[in-house]
JSON list of C-alpha atoms in Angstrom, two decimals:
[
{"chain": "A", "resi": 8, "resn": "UNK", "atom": "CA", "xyz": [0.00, 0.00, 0.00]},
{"chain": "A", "resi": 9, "resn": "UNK", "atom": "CA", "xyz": [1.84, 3.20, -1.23]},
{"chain": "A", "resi": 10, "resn": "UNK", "atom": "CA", "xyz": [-1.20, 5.42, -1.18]},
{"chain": "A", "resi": 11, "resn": "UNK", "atom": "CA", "xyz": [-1.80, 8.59, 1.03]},
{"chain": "A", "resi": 12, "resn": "UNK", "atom": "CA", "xyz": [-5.54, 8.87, 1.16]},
{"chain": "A", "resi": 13, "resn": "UNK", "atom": "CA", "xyz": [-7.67, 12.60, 1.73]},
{"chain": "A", "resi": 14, "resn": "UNK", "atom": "CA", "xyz": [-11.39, 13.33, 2.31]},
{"chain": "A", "resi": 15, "resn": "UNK", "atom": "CA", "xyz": [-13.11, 14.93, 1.17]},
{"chain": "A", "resi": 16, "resn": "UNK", "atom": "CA", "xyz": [-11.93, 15.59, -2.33]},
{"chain": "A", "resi": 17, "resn": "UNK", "atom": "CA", "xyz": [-13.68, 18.70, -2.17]},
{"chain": "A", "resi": 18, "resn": "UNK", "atom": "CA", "xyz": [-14.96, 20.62, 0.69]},
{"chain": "A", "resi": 19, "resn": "UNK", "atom": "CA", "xyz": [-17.07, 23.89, 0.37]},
{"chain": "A", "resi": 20, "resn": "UNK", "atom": "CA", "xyz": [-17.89, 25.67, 3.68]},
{"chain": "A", "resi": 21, "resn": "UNK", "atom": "CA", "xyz": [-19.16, 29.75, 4.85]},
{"chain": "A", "resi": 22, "resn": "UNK", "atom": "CA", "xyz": [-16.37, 31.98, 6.76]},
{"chain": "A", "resi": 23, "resn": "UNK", "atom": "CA", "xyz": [-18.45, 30.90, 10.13]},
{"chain": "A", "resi": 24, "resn": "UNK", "atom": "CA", "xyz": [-18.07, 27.02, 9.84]},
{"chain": "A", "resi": 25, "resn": "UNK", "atom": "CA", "xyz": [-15.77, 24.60, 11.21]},
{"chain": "A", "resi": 26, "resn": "UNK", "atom": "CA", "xyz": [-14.86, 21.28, 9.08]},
{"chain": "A", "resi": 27, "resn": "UNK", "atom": "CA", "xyz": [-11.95, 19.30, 9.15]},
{"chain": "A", "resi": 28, "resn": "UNK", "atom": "CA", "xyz": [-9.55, 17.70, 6.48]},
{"chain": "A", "resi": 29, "resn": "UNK", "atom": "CA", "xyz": [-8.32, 14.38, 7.05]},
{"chain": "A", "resi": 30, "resn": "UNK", "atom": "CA", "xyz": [-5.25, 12.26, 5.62]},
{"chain": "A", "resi": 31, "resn": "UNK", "atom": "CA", "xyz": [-4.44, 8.62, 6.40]},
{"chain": "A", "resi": 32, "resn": "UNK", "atom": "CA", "xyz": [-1.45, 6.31, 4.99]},
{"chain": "A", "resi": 33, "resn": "UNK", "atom": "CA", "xyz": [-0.67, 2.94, 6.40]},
{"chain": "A", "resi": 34, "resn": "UNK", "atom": "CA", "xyz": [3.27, 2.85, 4.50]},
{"chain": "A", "resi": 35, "resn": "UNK", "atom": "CA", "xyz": [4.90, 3.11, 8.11]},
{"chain": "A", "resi": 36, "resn": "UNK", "atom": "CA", "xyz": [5.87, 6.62, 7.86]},
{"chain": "A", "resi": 37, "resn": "UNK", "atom": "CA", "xyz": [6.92, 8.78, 10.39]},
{"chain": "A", "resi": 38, "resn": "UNK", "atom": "CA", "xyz": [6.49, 12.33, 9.03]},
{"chain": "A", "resi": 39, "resn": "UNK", "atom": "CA", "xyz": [3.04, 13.82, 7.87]},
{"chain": "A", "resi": 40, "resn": "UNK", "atom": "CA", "xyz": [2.91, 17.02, 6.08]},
{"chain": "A", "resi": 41, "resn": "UNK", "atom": "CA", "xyz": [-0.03, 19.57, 5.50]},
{"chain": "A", "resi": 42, "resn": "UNK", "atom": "CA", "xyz": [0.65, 21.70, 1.94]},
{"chain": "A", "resi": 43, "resn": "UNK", "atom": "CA", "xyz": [-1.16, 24.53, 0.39]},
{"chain": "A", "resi": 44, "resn": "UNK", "atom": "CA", "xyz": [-1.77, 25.00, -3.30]},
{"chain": "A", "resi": 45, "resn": "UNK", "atom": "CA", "xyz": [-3.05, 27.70, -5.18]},
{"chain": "A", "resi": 46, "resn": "UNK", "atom": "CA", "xyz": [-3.54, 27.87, -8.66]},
{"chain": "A", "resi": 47, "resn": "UNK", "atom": "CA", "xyz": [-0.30, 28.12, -10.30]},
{"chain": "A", "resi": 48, "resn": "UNK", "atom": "CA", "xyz": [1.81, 28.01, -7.53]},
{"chain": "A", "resi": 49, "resn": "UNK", "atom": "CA", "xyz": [4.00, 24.99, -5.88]},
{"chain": "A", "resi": 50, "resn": "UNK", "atom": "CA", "xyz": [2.88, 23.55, -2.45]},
{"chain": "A", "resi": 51, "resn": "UNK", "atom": "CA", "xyz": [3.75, 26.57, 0.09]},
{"chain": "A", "resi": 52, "resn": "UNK", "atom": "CA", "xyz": [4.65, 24.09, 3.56]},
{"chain": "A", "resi": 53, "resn": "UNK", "atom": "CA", "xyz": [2.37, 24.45, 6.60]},
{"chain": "A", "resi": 54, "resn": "UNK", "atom": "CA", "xyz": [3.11, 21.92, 9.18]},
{"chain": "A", "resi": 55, "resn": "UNK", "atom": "CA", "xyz": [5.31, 18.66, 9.73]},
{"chain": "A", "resi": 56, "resn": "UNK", "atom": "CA", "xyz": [4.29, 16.26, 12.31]},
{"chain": "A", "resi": 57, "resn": "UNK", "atom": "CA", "xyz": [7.52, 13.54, 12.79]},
{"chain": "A", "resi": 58, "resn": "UNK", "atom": "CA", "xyz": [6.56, 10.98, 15.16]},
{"chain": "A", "resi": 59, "resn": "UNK", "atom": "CA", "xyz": [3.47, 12.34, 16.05]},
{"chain": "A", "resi": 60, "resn": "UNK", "atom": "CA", "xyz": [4.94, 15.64, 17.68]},
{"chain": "A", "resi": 61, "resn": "UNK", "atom": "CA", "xyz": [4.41, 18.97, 15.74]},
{"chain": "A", "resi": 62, "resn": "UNK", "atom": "CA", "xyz": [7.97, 20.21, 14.22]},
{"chain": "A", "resi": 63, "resn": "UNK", "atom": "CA", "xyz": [7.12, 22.42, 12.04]},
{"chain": "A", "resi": 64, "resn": "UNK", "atom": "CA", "xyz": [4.39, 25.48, 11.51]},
{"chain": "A", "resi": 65, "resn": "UNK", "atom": "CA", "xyz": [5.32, 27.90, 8.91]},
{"chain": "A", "resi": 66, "resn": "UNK", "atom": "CA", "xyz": [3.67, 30.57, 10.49]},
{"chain": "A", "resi": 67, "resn": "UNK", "atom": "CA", "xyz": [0.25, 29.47, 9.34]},
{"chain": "A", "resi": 68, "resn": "UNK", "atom": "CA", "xyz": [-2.77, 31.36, 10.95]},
{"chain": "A", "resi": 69, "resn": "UNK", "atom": "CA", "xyz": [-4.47, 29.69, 13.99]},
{"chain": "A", "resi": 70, "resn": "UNK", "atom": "CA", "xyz": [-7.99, 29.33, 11.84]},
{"chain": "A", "resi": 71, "resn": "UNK", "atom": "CA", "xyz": [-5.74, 25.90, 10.59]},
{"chain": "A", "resi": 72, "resn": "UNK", "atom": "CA", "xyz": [-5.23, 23.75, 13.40]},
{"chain": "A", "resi": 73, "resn": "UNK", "atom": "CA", "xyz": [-3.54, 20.35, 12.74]},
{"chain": "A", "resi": 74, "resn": "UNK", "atom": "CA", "xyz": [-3.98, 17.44, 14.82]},
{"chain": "A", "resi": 75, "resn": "UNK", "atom": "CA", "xyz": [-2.10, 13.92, 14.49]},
{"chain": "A", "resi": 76, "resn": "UNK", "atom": "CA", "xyz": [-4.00, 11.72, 16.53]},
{"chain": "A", "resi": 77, "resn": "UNK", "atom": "CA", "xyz": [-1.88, 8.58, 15.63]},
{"chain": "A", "resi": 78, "resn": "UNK", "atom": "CA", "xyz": [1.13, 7.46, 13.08]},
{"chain": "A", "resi": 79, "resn": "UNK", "atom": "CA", "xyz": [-1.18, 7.00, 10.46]},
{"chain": "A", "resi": 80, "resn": "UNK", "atom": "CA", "xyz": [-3.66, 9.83, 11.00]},
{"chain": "A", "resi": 81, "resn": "UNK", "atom": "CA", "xyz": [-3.19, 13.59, 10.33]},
{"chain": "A", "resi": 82, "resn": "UNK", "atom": "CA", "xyz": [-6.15, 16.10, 10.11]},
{"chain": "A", "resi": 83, "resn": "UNK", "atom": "CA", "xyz": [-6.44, 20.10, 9.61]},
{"chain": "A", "resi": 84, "resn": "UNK", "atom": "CA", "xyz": [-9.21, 21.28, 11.43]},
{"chain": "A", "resi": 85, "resn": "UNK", "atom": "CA", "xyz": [-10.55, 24.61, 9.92]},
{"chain": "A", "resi": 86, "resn": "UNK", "atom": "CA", "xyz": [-12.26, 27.48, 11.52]},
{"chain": "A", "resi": 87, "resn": "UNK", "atom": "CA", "xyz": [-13.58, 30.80, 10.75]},
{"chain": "A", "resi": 88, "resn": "UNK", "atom": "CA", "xyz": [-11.19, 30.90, 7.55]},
{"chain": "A", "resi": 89, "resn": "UNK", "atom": "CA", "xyz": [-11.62, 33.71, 5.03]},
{"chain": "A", "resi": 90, "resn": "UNK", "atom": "CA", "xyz": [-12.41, 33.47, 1.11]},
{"chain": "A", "resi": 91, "resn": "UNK", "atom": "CA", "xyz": [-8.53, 33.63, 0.58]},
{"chain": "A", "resi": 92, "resn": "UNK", "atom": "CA", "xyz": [-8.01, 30.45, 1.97]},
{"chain": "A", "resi": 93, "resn": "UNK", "atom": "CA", "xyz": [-9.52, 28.45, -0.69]},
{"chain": "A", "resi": 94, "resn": "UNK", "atom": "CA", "xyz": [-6.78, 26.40, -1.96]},
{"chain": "A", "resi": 95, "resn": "UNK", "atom": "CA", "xyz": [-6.26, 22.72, -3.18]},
{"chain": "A", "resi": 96, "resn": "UNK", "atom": "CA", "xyz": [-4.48, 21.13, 0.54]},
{"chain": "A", "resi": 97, "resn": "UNK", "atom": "CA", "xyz": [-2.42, 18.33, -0.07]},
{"chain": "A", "resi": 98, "resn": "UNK", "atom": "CA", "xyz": [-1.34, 15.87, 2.85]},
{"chain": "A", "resi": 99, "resn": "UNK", "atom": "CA", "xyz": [2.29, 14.17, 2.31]},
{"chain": "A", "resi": 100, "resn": "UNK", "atom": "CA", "xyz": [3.91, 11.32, 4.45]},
{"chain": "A", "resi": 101, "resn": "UNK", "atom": "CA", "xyz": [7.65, 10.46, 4.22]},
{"chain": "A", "resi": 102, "resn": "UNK", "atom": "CA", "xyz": [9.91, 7.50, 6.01]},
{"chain": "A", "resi": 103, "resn": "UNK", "atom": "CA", "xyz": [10.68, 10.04, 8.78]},
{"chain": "A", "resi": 104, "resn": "UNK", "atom": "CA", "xyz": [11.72, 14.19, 8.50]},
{"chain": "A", "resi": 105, "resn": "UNK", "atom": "CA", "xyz": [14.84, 14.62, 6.56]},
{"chain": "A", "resi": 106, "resn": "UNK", "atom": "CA", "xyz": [15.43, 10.65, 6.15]},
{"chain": "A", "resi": 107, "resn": "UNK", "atom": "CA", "xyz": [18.03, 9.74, 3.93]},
{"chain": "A", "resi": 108, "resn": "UNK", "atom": "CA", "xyz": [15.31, 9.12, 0.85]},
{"chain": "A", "resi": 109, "resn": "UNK", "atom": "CA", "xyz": [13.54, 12.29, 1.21]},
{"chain": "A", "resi": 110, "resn": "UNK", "atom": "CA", "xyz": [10.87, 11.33, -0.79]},
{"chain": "A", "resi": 111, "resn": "UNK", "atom": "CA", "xyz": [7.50, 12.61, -0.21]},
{"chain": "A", "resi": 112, "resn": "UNK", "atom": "CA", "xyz": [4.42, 10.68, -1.14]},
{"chain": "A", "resi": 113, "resn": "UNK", "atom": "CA", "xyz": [1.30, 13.02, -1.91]},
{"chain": "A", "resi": 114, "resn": "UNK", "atom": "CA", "xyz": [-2.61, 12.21, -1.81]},
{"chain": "A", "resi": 115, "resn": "UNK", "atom": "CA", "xyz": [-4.81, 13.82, -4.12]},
{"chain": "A", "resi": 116, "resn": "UNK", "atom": "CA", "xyz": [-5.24, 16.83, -2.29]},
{"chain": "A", "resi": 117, "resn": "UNK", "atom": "CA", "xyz": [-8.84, 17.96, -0.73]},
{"chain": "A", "resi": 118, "resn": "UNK", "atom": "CA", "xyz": [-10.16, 21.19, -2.90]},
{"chain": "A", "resi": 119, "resn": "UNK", "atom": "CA", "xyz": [-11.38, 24.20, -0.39]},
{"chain": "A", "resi": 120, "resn": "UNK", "atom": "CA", "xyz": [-13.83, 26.99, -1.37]},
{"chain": "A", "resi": 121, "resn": "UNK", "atom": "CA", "xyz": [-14.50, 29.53, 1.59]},
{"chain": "A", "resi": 122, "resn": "UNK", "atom": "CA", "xyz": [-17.67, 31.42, 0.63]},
{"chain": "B", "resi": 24, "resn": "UNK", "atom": "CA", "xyz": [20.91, 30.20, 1.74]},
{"chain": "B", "resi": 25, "resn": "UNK", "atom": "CA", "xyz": [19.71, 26.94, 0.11]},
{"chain": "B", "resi": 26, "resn": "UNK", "atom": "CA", "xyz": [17.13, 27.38, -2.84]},
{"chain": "B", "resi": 27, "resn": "UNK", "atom": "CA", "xyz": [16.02, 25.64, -5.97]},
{"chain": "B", "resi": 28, "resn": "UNK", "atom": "CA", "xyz": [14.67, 27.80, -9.17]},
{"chain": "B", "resi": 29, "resn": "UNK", "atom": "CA", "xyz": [13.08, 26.65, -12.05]},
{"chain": "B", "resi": 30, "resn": "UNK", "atom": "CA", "xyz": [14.25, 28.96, -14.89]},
{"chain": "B", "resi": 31, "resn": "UNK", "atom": "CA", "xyz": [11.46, 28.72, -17.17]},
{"chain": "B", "resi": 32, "resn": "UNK", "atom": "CA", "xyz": [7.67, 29.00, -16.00]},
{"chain": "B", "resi": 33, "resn": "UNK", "atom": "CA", "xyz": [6.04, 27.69, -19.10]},
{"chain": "B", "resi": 34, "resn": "UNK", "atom": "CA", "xyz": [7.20, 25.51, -21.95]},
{"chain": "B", "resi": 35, "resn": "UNK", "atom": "CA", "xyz": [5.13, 25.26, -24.82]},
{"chain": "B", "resi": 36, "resn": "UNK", "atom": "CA", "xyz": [6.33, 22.16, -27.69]},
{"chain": "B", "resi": 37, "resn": "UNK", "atom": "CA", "xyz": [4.50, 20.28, -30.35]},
{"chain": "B", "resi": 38, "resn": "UNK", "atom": "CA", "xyz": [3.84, 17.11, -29.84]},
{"chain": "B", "resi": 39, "resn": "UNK", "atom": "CA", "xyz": [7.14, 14.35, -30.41]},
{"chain": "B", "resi": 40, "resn": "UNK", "atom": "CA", "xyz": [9.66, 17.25, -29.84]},
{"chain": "B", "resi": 41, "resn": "UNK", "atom": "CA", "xyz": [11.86, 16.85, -27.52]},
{"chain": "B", "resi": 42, "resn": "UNK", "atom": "CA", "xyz": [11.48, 18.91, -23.97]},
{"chain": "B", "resi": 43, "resn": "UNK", "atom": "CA", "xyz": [14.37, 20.25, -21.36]},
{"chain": "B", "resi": 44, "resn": "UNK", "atom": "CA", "xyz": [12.98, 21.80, -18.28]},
{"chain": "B", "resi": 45, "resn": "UNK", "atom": "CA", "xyz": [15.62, 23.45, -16.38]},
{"chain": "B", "resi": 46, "resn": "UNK", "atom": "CA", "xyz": [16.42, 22.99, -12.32]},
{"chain": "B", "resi": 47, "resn": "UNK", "atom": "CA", "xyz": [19.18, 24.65, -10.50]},
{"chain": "B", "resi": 48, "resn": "UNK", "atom": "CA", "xyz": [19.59, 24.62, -6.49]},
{"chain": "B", "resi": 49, "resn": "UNK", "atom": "CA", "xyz": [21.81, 26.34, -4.26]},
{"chain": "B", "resi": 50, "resn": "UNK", "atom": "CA", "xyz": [23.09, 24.51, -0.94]},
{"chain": "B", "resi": 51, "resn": "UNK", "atom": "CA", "xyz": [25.65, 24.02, 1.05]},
{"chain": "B", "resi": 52, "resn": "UNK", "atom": "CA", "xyz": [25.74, 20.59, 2.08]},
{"chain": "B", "resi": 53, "resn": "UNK", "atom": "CA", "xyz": [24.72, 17.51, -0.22]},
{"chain": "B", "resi": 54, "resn": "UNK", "atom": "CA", "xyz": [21.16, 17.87, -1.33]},
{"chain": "B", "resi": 55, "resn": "UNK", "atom": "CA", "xyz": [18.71, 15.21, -2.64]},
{"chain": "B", "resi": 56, "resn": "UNK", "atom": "CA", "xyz": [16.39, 16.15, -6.23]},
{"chain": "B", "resi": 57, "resn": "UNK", "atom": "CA", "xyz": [13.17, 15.48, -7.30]},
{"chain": "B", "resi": 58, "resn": "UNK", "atom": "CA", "xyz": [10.87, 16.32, -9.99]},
{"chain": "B", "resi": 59, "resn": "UNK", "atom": "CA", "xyz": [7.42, 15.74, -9.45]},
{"chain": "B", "resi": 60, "resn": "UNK", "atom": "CA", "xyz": [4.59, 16.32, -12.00]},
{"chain": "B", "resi": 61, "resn": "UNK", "atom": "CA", "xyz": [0.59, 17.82, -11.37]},
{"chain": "B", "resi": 62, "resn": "UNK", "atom": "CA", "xyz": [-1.46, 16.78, -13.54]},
{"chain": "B", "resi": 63, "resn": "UNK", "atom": "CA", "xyz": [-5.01, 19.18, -13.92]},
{"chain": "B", "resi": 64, "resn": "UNK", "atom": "CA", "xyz": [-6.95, 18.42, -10.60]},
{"chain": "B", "resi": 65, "resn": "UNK", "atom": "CA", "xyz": [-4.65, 15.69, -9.44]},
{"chain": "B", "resi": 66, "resn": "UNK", "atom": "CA", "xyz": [-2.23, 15.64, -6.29]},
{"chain": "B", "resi": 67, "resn": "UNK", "atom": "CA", "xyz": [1.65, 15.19, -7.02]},
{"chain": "B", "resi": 68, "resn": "UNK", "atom": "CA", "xyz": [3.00, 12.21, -8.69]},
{"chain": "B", "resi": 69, "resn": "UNK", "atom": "CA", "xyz": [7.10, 11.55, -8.50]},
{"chain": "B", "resi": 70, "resn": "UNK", "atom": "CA", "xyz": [8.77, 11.25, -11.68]},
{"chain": "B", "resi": 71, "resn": "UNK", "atom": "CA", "xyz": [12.11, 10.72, -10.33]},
{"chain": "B", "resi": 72, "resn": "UNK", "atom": "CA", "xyz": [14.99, 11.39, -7.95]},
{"chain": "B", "resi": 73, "resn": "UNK", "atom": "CA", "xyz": [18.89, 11.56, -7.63]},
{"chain": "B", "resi": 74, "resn": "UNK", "atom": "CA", "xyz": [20.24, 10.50, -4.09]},
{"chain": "B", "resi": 75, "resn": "UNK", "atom": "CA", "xyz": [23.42, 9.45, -5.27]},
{"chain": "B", "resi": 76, "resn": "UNK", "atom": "CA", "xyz": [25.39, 7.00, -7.19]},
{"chain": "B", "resi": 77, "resn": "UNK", "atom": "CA", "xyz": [24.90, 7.58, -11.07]},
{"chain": "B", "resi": 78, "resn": "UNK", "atom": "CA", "xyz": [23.74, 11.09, -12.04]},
{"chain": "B", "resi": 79, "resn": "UNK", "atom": "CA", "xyz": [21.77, 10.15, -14.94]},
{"chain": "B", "resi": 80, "resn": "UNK", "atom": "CA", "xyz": [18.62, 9.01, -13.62]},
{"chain": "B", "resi": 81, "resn": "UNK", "atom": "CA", "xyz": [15.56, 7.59, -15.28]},
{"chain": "B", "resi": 82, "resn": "UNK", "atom": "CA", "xyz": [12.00, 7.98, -14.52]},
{"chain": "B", "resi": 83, "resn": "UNK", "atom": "CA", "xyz": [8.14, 7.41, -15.75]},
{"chain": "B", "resi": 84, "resn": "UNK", "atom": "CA", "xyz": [6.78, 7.89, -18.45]},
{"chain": "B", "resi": 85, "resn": "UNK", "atom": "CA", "xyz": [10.07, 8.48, -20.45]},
{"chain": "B", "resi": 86, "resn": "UNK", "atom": "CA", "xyz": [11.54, 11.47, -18.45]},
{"chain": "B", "resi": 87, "resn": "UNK", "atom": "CA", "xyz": [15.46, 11.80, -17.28]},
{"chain": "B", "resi": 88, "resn": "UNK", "atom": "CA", "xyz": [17.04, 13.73, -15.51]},
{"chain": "B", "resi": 89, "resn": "UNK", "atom": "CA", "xyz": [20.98, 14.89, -15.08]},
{"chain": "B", "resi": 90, "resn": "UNK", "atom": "CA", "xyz": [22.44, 16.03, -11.74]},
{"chain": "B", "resi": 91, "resn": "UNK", "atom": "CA", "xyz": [25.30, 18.02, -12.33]},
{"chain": "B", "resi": 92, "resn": "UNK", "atom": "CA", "xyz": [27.33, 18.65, -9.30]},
{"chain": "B", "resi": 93, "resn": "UNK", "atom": "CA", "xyz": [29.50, 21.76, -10.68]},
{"chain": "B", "resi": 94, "resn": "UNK", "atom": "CA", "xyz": [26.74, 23.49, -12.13]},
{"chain": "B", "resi": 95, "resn": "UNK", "atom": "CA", "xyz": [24.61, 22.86, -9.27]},
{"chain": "B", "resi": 96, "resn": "UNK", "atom": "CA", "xyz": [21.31, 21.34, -12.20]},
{"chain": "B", "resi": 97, "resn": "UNK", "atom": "CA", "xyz": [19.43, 18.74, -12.30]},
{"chain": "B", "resi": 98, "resn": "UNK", "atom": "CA", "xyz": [17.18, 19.45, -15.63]},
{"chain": "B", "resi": 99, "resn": "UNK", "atom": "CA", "xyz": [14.58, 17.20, -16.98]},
{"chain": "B", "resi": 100, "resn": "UNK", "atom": "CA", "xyz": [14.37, 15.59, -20.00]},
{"chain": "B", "resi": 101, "resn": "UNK", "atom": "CA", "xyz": [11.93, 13.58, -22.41]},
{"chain": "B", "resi": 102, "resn": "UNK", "atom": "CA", "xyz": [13.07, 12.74, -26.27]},
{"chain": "B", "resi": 103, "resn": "UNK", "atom": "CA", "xyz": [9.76, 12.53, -27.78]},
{"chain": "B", "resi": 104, "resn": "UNK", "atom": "CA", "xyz": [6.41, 14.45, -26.01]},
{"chain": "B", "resi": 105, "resn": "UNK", "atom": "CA", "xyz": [3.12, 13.52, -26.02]},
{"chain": "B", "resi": 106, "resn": "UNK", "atom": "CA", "xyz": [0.00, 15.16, -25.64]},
{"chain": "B", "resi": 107, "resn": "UNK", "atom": "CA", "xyz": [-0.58, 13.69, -22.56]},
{"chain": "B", "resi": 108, "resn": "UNK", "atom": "CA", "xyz": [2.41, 14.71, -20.59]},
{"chain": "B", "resi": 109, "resn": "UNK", "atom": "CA", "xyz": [0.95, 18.41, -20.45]},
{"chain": "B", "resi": 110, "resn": "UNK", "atom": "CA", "xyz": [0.84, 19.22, -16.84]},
{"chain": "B", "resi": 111, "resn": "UNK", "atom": "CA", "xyz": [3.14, 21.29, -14.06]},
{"chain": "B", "resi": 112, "resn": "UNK", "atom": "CA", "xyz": [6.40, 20.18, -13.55]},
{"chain": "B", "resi": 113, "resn": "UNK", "atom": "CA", "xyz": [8.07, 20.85, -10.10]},
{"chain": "B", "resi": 114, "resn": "UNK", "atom": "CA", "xyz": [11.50, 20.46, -9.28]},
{"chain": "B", "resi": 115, "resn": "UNK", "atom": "CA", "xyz": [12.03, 19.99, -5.79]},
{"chain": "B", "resi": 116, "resn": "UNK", "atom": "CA", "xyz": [15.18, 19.71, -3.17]},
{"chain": "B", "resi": 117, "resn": "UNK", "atom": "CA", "xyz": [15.79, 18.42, 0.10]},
{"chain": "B", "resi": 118, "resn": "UNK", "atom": "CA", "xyz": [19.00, 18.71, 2.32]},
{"chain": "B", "resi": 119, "resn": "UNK", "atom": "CA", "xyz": [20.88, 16.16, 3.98]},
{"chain": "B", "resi": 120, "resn": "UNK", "atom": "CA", "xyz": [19.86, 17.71, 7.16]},
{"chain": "B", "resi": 121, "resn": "UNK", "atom": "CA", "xyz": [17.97, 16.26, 10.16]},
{"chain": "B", "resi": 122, "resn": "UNK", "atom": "CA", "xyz": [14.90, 18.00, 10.58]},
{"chain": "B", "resi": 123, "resn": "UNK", "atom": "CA", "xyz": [14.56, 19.35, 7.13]},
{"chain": "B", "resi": 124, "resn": "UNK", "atom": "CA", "xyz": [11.17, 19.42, 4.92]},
{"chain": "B", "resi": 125, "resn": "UNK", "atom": "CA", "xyz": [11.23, 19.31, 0.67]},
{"chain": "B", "resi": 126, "resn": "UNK", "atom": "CA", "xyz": [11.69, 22.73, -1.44]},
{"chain": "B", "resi": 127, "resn": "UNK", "atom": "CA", "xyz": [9.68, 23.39, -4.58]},
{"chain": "B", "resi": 128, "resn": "UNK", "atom": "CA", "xyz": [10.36, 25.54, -7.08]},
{"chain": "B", "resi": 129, "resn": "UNK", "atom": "CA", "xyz": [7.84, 27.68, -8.47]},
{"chain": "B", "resi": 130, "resn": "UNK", "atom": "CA", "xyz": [7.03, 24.84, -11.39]},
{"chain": "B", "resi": 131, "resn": "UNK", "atom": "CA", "xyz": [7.00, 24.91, -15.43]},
{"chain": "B", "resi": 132, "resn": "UNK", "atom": "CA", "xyz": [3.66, 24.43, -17.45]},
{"chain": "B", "resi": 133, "resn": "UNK", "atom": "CA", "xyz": [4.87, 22.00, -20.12]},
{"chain": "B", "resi": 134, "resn": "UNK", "atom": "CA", "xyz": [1.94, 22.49, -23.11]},
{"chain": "B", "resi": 135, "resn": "UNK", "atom": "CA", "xyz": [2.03, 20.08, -25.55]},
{"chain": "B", "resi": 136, "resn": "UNK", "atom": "CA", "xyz": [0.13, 20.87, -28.89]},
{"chain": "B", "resi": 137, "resn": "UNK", "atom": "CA", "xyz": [-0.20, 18.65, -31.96]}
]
């Protein structure tokens, strides 16, 4: 099993709700990523989870708050975002953070539209 | 400071050309390379990478790429384009560094027309 696996696909929610993203993979790894895409642009980093601890936030806004309940789980939970946010947010998992591979492996991403 | 740039934001090339897309980095201490490709609506799908050994490297779908140490590139290559390898191209980097996350580049729009 090589797959990293988001829901929803596509999420649309008003500036007052609160919804959460979720990402699973069952390849063993021991990093989890959260990425944000806009249209035309590479993934921009927002958090790194390595063995379930947070070790990196790129400064991201506290209406994104990721959680990382287990090795396999990671979820953004979203609140009170603004139009701006809408973005395609892609969840990545790697053998561990800054492992001697360095590969990333990337679900399909989950498609947000803030109304 | 370490960076990687992708020199050309789109690409346009008839279909069976050939294709370059260009990749340099900047670093310090050994790096690893990737290219990944986007296609439309899709999540990001690894073409291939250079950790070491041989710096010619072969990926899917008939890309290859050439890590060149002095010049500090690792450009991607296909001989013959088709139609359905239109999509963004990102060249990415990652440090051999504990505690360090991947680097895009800004991506190239290959367009392939017949």
């Amino acid at each position: 099993d090589t797959e990293v696996t988001q829901t929803p696909k596509h999420l649309v929610m008003g500036m007052t709700n609160k919804k959460s993203l979720k990402c699973e993979q069952h390849m063993g790894h021991r990093a989890m990523y959260w990425y944000k895409q806009k249209a035309k642009k590479p993934p921009e980093l927002m958090f790194v989870y390595s063995y379930e601890k947070l070790s990196i936030n790129e400064s991201v806004p506290s209406r994104f708050s990721p959680e990382c309940p287990n090795s396999s789980l990671l979820n953004l939970h979203l609140h009170a975002l603004q139009p701006e946010d809408s973005a395609l947010y892609l969840c990545a998992s790697s053998h561990s953070l800054g492992s001697s591979t360095g590969e990333l492996f990337f679900g399909e991403g989950s498609r947000l539209t803030v109304l | 400071a370490q960076s990687v740039t992708q020199l050309d934001s789109q690409v346009p090339v008839f279909e069976e050309a050939p294709v370059e897309l260009r990749c340099n980095y900047s670093s310090s201490v050994s790096v690893y390379l990737f290219w990944y490709v986007q296609y439309p609506n899709q999540g990001l799908q690894l073409l291939l990478k250079y950790l070491s050994g041989s710096t010619l490297v072969k990926g899917i779908n008939g890309f290859e790429a050439e890590f060149n140490k002095s010049q500090t590139s690792f450009h991607l290559r296909k001989p013959s384009v088709h139609i359905s390898d239109t999509a963004e191209y990102f060249c990415a980097v990652t440090f051999n560094q504990a505690g360090t996350a991947l680097i895009f580049g800004k991506g190239t729009t290959l367009s392939v027309s017949s």
